[in-house]
mmCIF file of C-alpha atoms in Angstrom:
data_model
loop_
_atom_site.group_PDB
_atom_site.id
_atom_site.type_symbol
_atom_site.label_atom_id
_atom_site.label_comp_id
_atom_site.label_asym_id
_atom_site.label_seq_id
_atom_site.Cartn_x
_atom_site.Cartn_y
_atom_site.Cartn_z
ATOM 1 C CA LYS H 10 117.335 157.482 126.740
ATOM 2 C CA GLN H 11 116.298 159.821 123.980
ATOM 3 C CA GLU H 12 113.294 158.711 121.924
ATOM 4 C CA VAL H 13 112.348 160.452 118.694
ATOM 5 C CA THR H 14 108.990 160.226 116.918
ATOM 6 C CA GLN H 15 107.935 161.551 113.517
ATOM 7 C CA ILE H 16 104.332 161.934 112.436
ATOM 8 C CA PRO H 17 102.978 161.410 109.823
ATOM 9 C CA ALA H 18 104.872 158.459 108.373
ATOM 10 C CA ALA H 19 103.913 159.558 104.856
ATOM 11 C CA LEU H 20 102.658 162.776 103.295
ATOM 12 C CA SER H 21 101.546 163.574 99.755
ATOM 13 C CA VAL H 22 101.069 167.179 98.609
ATOM 14 C CA PRO H 23 100.618 169.041 95.307
ATOM 15 C CA GLU H 24 103.523 171.040 93.923
ATOM 16 C CA GLY H 25 103.783 174.579 95.262
ATOM 17 C CA GLU H 26 102.278 173.843 98.662
ATOM 18 C CA ASN H 27 103.987 174.942 101.860
ATOM 19 C CA LEU H 28 104.288 172.092 104.330
ATOM 20 C CA VAL H 29 105.449 171.235 107.846
ATOM 21 C CA LEU H 30 107.041 168.004 109.025
ATOM 22 C CA ASN H 31 106.947 167.213 112.726
ATOM 23 C CA CYS H 32 109.460 165.660 115.092
ATOM 24 C CA SER H 33 109.002 164.970 118.817
ATOM 25 C CA PHE H 34 111.663 163.999 121.332
ATOM 26 C CA THR H 35 111.486 162.899 124.946
ATOM 27 C CA ASP H 36 114.643 164.309 126.534
ATOM 28 C CA SER H 37 114.572 168.109 126.710
ATOM 29 C CA ALA H 38 118.277 168.137 127.633
ATOM 30 C CA ILE H 39 119.060 167.753 123.975
ATOM 31 C CA TYR H 40 122.489 168.730 122.641
ATOM 32 C CA ASN H 41 121.318 169.398 119.093
ATOM 33 C CA LEU H 42 118.633 168.376 116.615
ATOM 34 C CA GLN H 43 119.417 167.513 113.014
ATOM 35 C CA TRP H 44 117.205 167.097 109.968
ATOM 36 C CA PHE H 45 118.256 164.762 107.164
ATOM 37 C CA ARG H 46 117.005 163.859 103.719
ATOM 38 C CA GLN H 47 117.222 160.332 102.335
ATOM 39 C CA ASP H 48 116.628 159.487 98.688
ATOM 40 C CA PRO H 49 115.774 155.872 97.740
ATOM 41 C CA GLY H 50 118.833 153.614 97.827
ATOM 42 C CA LYS H 51 121.037 156.381 99.169
ATOM 43 C CA GLY H 52 122.529 157.499 102.431
ATOM 44 C CA LEU H 53 121.340 160.424 104.511
ATOM 45 C CA THR H 54 122.214 164.008 103.681
ATOM 46 C CA SER H 55 122.268 166.581 106.471
ATOM 47 C CA LEU H 56 119.909 169.502 105.810
ATOM 48 C CA LEU H 57 119.925 171.579 108.982
ATOM 49 C CA LEU H 58 121.412 171.373 112.466
ATOM 50 C CA ILE H 59 119.934 173.338 115.370
ATOM 51 C CA GLN H 60 122.082 173.707 118.451
ATOM 52 C CA SER H 61 120.398 173.552 121.854
ATOM 53 C CA SER H 62 120.934 177.291 122.321
ATOM 54 C CA GLN H 63 119.189 178.120 119.029
ATOM 55 C CA ARG H 64 115.507 178.260 118.145
ATOM 56 C CA GLU H 65 115.708 177.898 114.376
ATOM 57 C CA GLN H 66 117.903 177.497 111.312
ATOM 58 C CA THR H 67 117.200 178.373 107.696
ATOM 59 C CA SER H 68 118.622 177.145 104.421
ATOM 60 C CA GLY H 69 116.972 178.262 101.209
ATOM 61 C CA ARG H 70 113.348 177.088 101.223
ATOM 62 C CA LEU H 71 113.873 175.104 104.425
ATOM 63 C CA ASN H 72 113.360 176.350 107.961
ATOM 64 C CA ALA H 73 113.751 174.184 111.043
ATOM 65 C CA SER H 74 112.655 175.175 114.529
ATOM 66 C CA LEU H 75 113.443 173.747 117.932
ATOM 67 C CA ASP H 76 111.318 174.048 121.078
ATOM 68 C CA LYS H 77 113.088 172.203 123.863
ATOM 69 C CA SER H 78 110.414 172.868 126.476
ATOM 70 C CA SER H 79 107.733 171.131 124.443
ATOM 71 C CA GLY H 80 110.073 168.505 122.983
ATOM 72 C CA ARG H 81 109.276 169.421 119.394
ATOM 73 C CA SER H 82 111.001 170.365 116.182
ATOM 74 C CA THR H 83 109.433 171.240 112.854
ATOM 75 C CA LEU H 84 110.821 171.362 109.328
ATOM 76 C CA TYR H 85 109.030 173.885 107.127
ATOM 77 C CA ILE H 86 109.384 173.506 103.356
ATOM 78 C CA ALA H 87 108.212 176.474 101.321
ATOM 79 C CA ALA H 88 106.860 176.210 97.764
ATOM 80 C CA SER H 89 107.407 172.468 97.525
ATOM 81 C CA GLN H 90 108.755 170.930 94.307
ATOM 82 C CA PRO H 91 108.725 167.365 92.925
ATOM 83 C CA GLY H 92 112.475 167.239 93.577
ATOM 84 C CA ASP H 93 111.704 167.560 97.306
ATOM 85 C CA SER H 94 110.205 164.052 97.239
ATOM 86 C CA ALA H 95 112.259 161.961 99.667
ATOM 87 C CA THR H 96 112.207 160.651 103.223
ATOM 88 C CA TYR H 97 112.983 163.248 105.873
ATOM 89 C CA LEU H 98 114.446 162.123 109.175
ATOM 90 C CA CYS H 99 115.121 164.033 112.354
ATOM 91 C CA ALA H 100 117.683 163.010 114.940
ATOM 92 C CA GLY H 101 118.188 164.219 118.491
ATOM 93 C CA SER H 102 121.454 163.921 120.318
ATOM 94 C CA GLU H 103 122.100 162.849 123.862
ATOM 95 C CA THR H 104 123.488 165.410 126.249
ATOM 96 C CA SER H 105 127.130 164.769 125.364
ATOM 97 C CA GLY H 106 126.316 165.214 121.710
ATOM 98 C CA SER H 107 128.221 162.146 120.611
ATOM 99 C CA ARG H 108 125.267 159.910 119.767
ATOM 100 C CA LEU H 109 122.147 160.621 117.736
ATOM 101 C CA THR H 110 118.759 158.937 118.047
ATOM 102 C CA PHE H 111 116.771 158.916 114.824
ATOM 103 C CA GLY H 112 113.076 159.064 114.154
ATOM 104 C CA GLU H 113 111.636 156.691 111.576
ATOM 105 C CA GLY H 114 111.135 159.439 109.052
ATOM 106 C CA THR H 115 108.344 161.017 107.013
ATOM 107 C CA GLN H 116 108.119 159.931 103.381
ATOM 108 C CA LEU H 117 107.202 163.034 101.365
ATOM 109 C CA THR H 118 105.772 162.921 97.846
ATOM 110 C CA VAL H 119 105.295 166.182 95.953
ATOM 111 C CA ASN H 120 103.017 165.663 92.959
ATOM 112 C CA PRO H 121 103.491 167.777 89.796
ATOM 113 C CA ASN B 113 136.018 164.779 97.368
ATOM 114 C CA ALA B 114 134.641 161.278 98.065
ATOM 115 C CA GLY B 115 133.289 161.920 101.608
ATOM 116 C CA VAL B 116 132.336 158.606 103.264
ATOM 117 C CA THR B 117 132.918 155.496 101.116
ATOM 118 C CA GLN B 118 131.440 152.096 101.961
ATOM 119 C CA THR B 119 132.252 148.748 100.382
ATOM 120 C CA PRO B 120 130.687 146.534 99.237
ATOM 121 C CA LYS B 121 127.403 148.077 98.067
ATOM 122 C CA PHE B 122 125.569 144.737 98.100
ATOM 123 C CA GLN B 123 126.289 141.382 99.730
ATOM 124 C CA VAL B 124 124.478 138.073 100.141
ATOM 125 C CA LEU B 125 125.665 135.703 102.858
ATOM 126 C CA LYS B 126 124.583 132.305 104.058
ATOM 127 C CA THR B 127 123.836 131.840 107.750
ATOM 128 C CA GLY B 128 127.069 131.306 109.659
ATOM 129 C CA GLN B 129 129.345 132.988 107.141
ATOM 130 C CA SER B 130 131.516 135.928 108.172
ATOM 131 C CA MET B 131 132.310 139.196 106.445
ATOM 132 C CA THR B 132 133.717 142.662 107.046
ATOM 133 C CA LEU B 133 132.055 145.862 105.913
ATOM 134 C CA GLN B 134 134.565 148.561 105.081
ATOM 135 C CA CYS B 135 134.210 152.301 105.624
ATOM 136 C CA ALA B 136 136.643 155.103 104.896
ATOM 137 C CA GLN B 137 136.319 158.896 105.104
ATOM 138 C CA ASP B 138 138.600 161.501 103.601
ATOM 139 C CA MET B 139 137.378 164.509 105.607
ATOM 140 C CA ASN B 140 139.809 164.139 108.542
ATOM 141 C CA HIS B 141 136.871 163.475 110.849
ATOM 142 C CA ASN B 142 137.470 162.271 114.386
ATOM 143 C CA SER B 143 134.270 160.334 115.107
ATOM 144 C CA MET B 144 132.859 157.462 113.070
ATOM 145 C CA TYR B 145 129.664 155.426 113.424
ATOM 146 C CA TRP B 146 127.955 152.276 112.187
ATOM 147 C CA TYR B 147 124.148 152.226 111.921
ATOM 148 C CA ARG B 148 121.693 149.698 110.609
ATOM 149 C CA GLN B 149 118.384 150.717 109.022
ATOM 150 C CA ASP B 150 115.376 148.421 109.086
ATOM 151 C CA PRO B 151 111.749 149.057 108.066
ATOM 152 C CA GLY B 152 109.703 150.136 111.065
ATOM 153 C CA MET B 153 112.796 150.418 113.279
ATOM 154 C CA GLY B 154 114.543 153.447 111.849
ATOM 155 C CA LEU B 155 118.303 153.827 112.164
ATOM 156 C CA ARG B 156 119.912 152.153 115.159
ATOM 157 C CA LEU B 157 123.473 152.671 116.322
ATOM 158 C CA ILE B 158 125.600 149.513 116.359
ATOM 159 C CA TYR B 159 129.030 150.835 117.381
ATOM 160 C CA TYR B 160 130.842 154.122 117.293
ATOM 161 C CA SER B 161 134.365 155.456 117.618
ATOM 162 C CA ALA B 162 134.659 158.903 119.159
ATOM 163 C CA SER B 163 138.318 159.122 118.196
ATOM 164 C CA GLU B 164 141.108 157.027 116.733
ATOM 165 C CA GLY B 165 141.912 154.178 119.086
ATOM 166 C CA THR B 166 138.548 154.084 120.883
ATOM 167 C CA THR B 167 135.332 152.192 120.205
ATOM 168 C CA ASP B 168 132.058 151.973 122.124
ATOM 169 C CA LYS B 169 128.883 149.940 121.914
ATOM 170 C CA GLY B 170 125.715 151.505 120.637
ATOM 171 C CA GLU B 171 122.127 150.355 120.907
ATOM 172 C CA VAL B 172 122.418 147.011 119.064
ATOM 173 C CA PRO B 173 126.032 145.703 119.255
ATOM 174 C CA ASN B 174 125.358 141.970 119.662
ATOM 175 C CA GLY B 175 126.712 139.880 116.789
ATOM 176 C CA TYR B 176 129.086 142.592 115.581
ATOM 177 C CA ASN B 177 132.669 143.700 116.147
ATOM 178 C CA VAL B 178 134.436 146.834 114.965
ATOM 179 C CA SER B 179 137.960 148.046 114.324
ATOM 180 C CA ARG B 180 139.098 151.655 114.061
ATOM 181 C CA LEU B 181 142.117 150.885 111.910
ATOM 182 C CA ASN B 182 143.293 154.491 111.705
ATOM 183 C CA LYS B 183 141.661 157.903 111.582
ATOM 184 C CA ARG B 184 140.233 157.253 108.106
ATOM 185 C CA GLU B 185 138.912 153.710 108.404
ATOM 186 C CA PHE B 186 136.284 152.041 110.592
ATOM 187 C CA SER B 187 135.270 148.465 109.770
ATOM 188 C CA LEU B 188 132.324 146.375 110.947
ATOM 189 C CA ARG B 189 132.647 142.595 111.173
ATOM 190 C CA LEU B 190 129.946 139.955 111.319
ATOM 191 C CA GLU B 191 131.587 136.811 112.705
ATOM 192 C CA SER B 192 128.666 134.416 112.141
ATOM 193 C CA ALA B 193 125.902 136.010 110.109
ATOM 194 C CA ALA B 194 122.252 135.424 111.046
ATOM 195 C CA PRO B 195 119.075 136.208 109.065
ATOM 196 C CA SER B 196 118.236 138.860 111.689
ATOM 197 C CA GLN B 197 121.259 140.794 110.443
ATOM 198 C CA THR B 198 119.662 141.316 107.045
ATOM 199 C CA SER B 199 119.602 145.090 106.832
ATOM 200 C CA VAL B 200 121.061 148.183 105.232
ATOM 201 C CA TYR B 201 124.237 149.263 107.015
ATOM 202 C CA PHE B 202 125.387 152.869 107.033
ATOM 203 C CA CYS B 203 128.705 154.300 108.075
ATOM 204 C CA ALA B 204 128.820 157.940 109.162
ATOM 205 C CA SER B 205 131.405 160.409 110.399
ATOM 206 C CA PHE B 206 131.507 163.561 112.475
ATOM 207 C CA ARG B 207 134.102 166.308 112.217
ATOM 208 C CA ASP B 208 134.647 167.558 115.710
ATOM 209 C CA ARG B 209 135.322 165.684 118.929
ATOM 210 C CA ALA B 210 135.387 168.795 121.120
ATOM 211 C CA SER B 211 131.974 169.953 119.985
ATOM 212 C CA TYR B 212 129.392 167.757 118.348
ATOM 213 C CA ASN B 213 127.615 170.690 116.725
ATOM 214 C CA SER B 214 128.566 169.679 113.218
ATOM 215 C CA PRO B 215 126.536 167.619 110.766
ATOM 216 C CA LEU B 216 126.835 163.871 110.432
ATOM 217 C CA HIS B 217 128.054 162.688 107.007
ATOM 218 C CA PHE B 218 126.783 159.342 105.690
ATOM 219 C CA GLY B 219 127.998 156.821 103.158
ATOM 220 C CA ASN B 220 125.589 155.304 100.632
ATOM 221 C CA GLY B 221 125.122 152.086 102.549
ATOM 222 C CA THR B 222 125.746 148.354 102.224
ATOM 223 C CA ARG B 223 122.696 146.220 101.523
ATOM 224 C CA LEU B 224 123.215 142.877 103.237
ATOM 225 C CA THR B 225 120.998 139.821 102.897
ATOM 226 C CA VAL B 226 121.576 136.736 105.047
ATOM 227 C CA THR B 227 119.811 133.595 103.849
#
């Protein structure tokens, strides 16, 4: 059974800082790894999806990496902005890909 | 383009009452999911439907039933609500059954309180 852990639970940074969010998973036979953003009172929005055959994906100021051998994924946010304040969740899939297991998320606050 | 729509947005039930949470997607997605989100527990899968006509249990199915009414709609029913079912419920959908390398799309959630 896949288990996903995110550390730290909360992070506060000044505007403009580059930052890294961490995600660990237990089953290296992962089908894919997804990063989501959740704003208060809202659902989750998919940010990046990394397939098991890939090592990273980029979208704008976001870059996500996947290292299956070490069971780790990172989400890099460049030049952070107050609008980036949200909870970021990662989710790893089981081998068939049909079911995702979520971490508990990192609550990010970017201070102006 | 509405995406995934959940109703109601908020609900308060008394212990023992029943209700159905509705979910519909307009993206022609094959797979649909119900999750619950609780502080300190993250998101946990209740039930999912990999395709129209099929449903499967997730991690925490006890106390719930589901119906995949058609390709668009996937409902979650609480037959006899308990305080432990107080949570935020999210419906989600996936485009592709053949390959699950597509992002999961979420609704905005139903906030349920059972007193």
